[in-house]
């Protein structure tokens, strides 16, 4: 009998399962497969030279190098937090550096917020579907998931109490949601804040794709709206999670959380206990690169991703059989496809890889209760428009035969 390791682990470890789909997708690194699976930025768009120059500048100056290579404060590199306070002001969020914590990517902010807020069995409101990585982060703290009601639902104020106790927070991606690509309009944003007020919840605003807007008008962030309601950020019930992963590079692992000071102060203590601080060198380099080129670089990557989104939407219109529907995102990296209910995305993936040499992520993993199987998430961030056309044509052929 193989040894049962689980008795050495805390009960929460039972909730930490590798997803079969992720395991399958790891095998897909073969050159003849057209993959719409990974939701990652295109490395050809990384600002390699400005990054190399910034590393050289920081490390080439003995005084700056000494600081860059040393331990530093858990809150994060002060000039970067000052720059971010200014950047957030440009987004309509009045805050100070003391409202900001630098994290190792926004993924770490999600983990820390789970650690701060969720006790075993506590309710958490998430959209169905929602970002798989957030579910993985929160799962470690053993929540009970409830579905975040939409603005037209009359369950809006009834969410509490159904499964015991009011939920602790709502986790929301207002822009270009992963996996659907959809964006909350002003009314839906107000409804989230109304719900949070009615149930006395925090709101976690995941703004990972915020800067990747290709058309349409930007709406105010939930944090901005909450500050308008509360009068001051230190009274606002929204925690905003930002990241440079999609706009500059993911590898330096620099994200940030913006919130009322009492929340940030707790997160700083969690950061200290977890990893002391984010890499000082990376924070200093990101500060230089972001200050120098975030706006021009965002323009460049938006142009590239917009062309790919357009290519995918055109190809879907051309090649999908009747009965298949999909979202038309204004930004981000994803299109969400809804298949006829009898089709199962995970089974289709097996055939897609074997017969059509294409890949995508089956939708099931994005539902906290895994209840729906007839969806696919397609990412358009990595393939060029001609490859997208070819891959979607193959998907269409597969679906016609399914
Ligand atoms: N939120 C969303 C919605 C994401 O898609 C991702 C990355 N895939 C993250 C957060 C985490 O990104 P990072 O830790 O690199 O900031």
PDB file of N, CA and C and ligand atoms in Angstrom, residues 105-107 131 173 178 206 208-209 243 245-246 253, ligand 1:
ATOM      1  N   UNK A 105       3.535  39.809  -7.648  1.00  0.00           N
ATOM      2  CA  UNK A 105       2.427  39.612  -8.579  1.00  0.00           C
ATOM      3  C   UNK A 105       1.113  39.808  -7.838  1.00  0.00           C
ATOM      4  N   UNK A 106       0.039  39.999  -8.593  1.00  0.00           N
ATOM      5  CA  UNK A 106      -1.246  40.176  -7.912  1.00  0.00           C
ATOM      6  C   UNK A 106      -1.732  38.847  -7.344  1.00  0.00           C
ATOM      7  N   UNK A 107      -1.157  37.736  -7.830  1.00  0.00           N
ATOM      8  CA  UNK A 107      -1.517  36.430  -7.265  1.00  0.00           C
ATOM      9  C   UNK A 107      -1.238  36.403  -5.764  1.00  0.00           C
ATOM     10  N   UNK A 131     -11.795  33.531 -12.225  1.00  0.00           N
ATOM     11  CA  UNK A 131     -10.377  33.227 -12.452  1.00  0.00           C
ATOM     12  C   UNK A 131      -9.951  32.017 -11.605  1.00  0.00           C
ATOM     13  N   UNK A 173     -13.667  40.848 -11.141  1.00  0.00           N
ATOM     14  CA  UNK A 173     -12.790  41.388 -12.195  1.00  0.00           C
ATOM     15  C   UNK A 173     -13.646  42.281 -13.082  1.00  0.00           C
ATOM     16  N   UNK A 178     -11.214  37.243 -16.778  1.00  0.00           N
ATOM     17  CA  UNK A 178     -10.642  35.941 -17.074  1.00  0.00           C
ATOM     18  C   UNK A 178     -11.591  34.932 -16.401  1.00  0.00           C
ATOM     19  N   UNK A 206      -9.932  42.763  -8.915  1.00  0.00           N
ATOM     20  CA  UNK A 206      -8.765  42.257  -9.647  1.00  0.00           C
ATOM     21  C   UNK A 206      -8.691  42.994 -10.976  1.00  0.00           C
ATOM     22  N   UNK A 208      -6.193  42.989 -13.226  1.00  0.00           N
ATOM     23  CA  UNK A 208      -5.018  42.495 -13.960  1.00  0.00           C
ATOM     24  C   UNK A 208      -4.967  42.970 -15.416  1.00  0.00           C
ATOM     25  N   UNK A 209      -6.132  43.063 -16.058  1.00  0.00           N
ATOM     26  CA  UNK A 209      -6.129  43.375 -17.503  1.00  0.00           C
ATOM     27  C   UNK A 209      -6.532  44.807 -17.792  1.00  0.00           C
ATOM     28  N   UNK A 243      -1.152  44.858 -11.295  1.00  0.00           N
ATOM     29  CA  UNK A 243       0.024  44.056 -11.652  1.00  0.00           C
ATOM     30  C   UNK A 243       0.711  44.639 -12.885  1.00  0.00           C
ATOM     31  N   UNK A 245       2.347  42.476 -14.702  1.00  0.00           N
ATOM     32  CA  UNK A 245       2.588  41.249 -15.465  1.00  0.00           C
ATOM     33  C   UNK A 245       2.097  41.335 -16.904  1.00  0.00           C
ATOM     34  N   UNK A 246       0.971  41.983 -17.112  1.00  0.00           N
ATOM     35  CA  UNK A 246       0.405  42.018 -18.456  1.00  0.00           C
ATOM     36  C   UNK A 246       0.926  43.203 -19.256  1.00  0.00           C
ATOM     37  N   UNK A 253       7.661  39.655 -11.160  1.00  0.00           N
ATOM     38  CA  UNK A 253       6.674  39.395 -10.107  1.00  0.00           C
ATOM     39  C   UNK A 253       6.399  40.657  -9.290  1.00  0.00           C
TER      40      UNK A 253
HETATM   41  N1  LIG B   1      -5.639  37.910 -11.857  1.00  0.00           N
HETATM   42  C1  LIG B   1      -5.967  37.473 -13.069  1.00  0.00           C
HETATM   43  C2  LIG B   1      -7.366  37.680 -13.532  1.00  0.00           C
HETATM   44  C3  LIG B   1      -5.036  36.819 -13.871  1.00  0.00           C
HETATM   45  O1  LIG B   1      -5.408  36.363 -15.073  1.00  0.00           O
HETATM   46  C4  LIG B   1      -3.723  36.638 -13.393  1.00  0.00           C
HETATM   47  C5  LIG B   1      -2.654  35.927 -14.177  1.00  0.00           C
HETATM   48  N2  LIG B   1      -3.045  34.993 -15.077  1.00  0.00           N
HETATM   49  C6  LIG B   1      -3.428  37.119 -12.119  1.00  0.00           C
HETATM   50  C7  LIG B   1      -4.400  37.766 -11.379  1.00  0.00           C
HETATM   51  C8  LIG B   1      -2.086  36.952 -11.476  1.00  0.00           C
HETATM   52  O2  LIG B   1      -1.080  37.590 -12.184  1.00  0.00           O
HETATM   53  P1  LIG B   1       0.250  38.094 -11.530  1.00  0.00           P
HETATM   54  O3  LIG B   1       0.465  37.356 -10.247  1.00  0.00           O
HETATM   55  O4  LIG B   1       1.306  37.792 -12.523  1.00  0.00           O
HETATM   56  O5  LIG B   1       0.065  39.565 -11.291  1.00  0.00           O
END
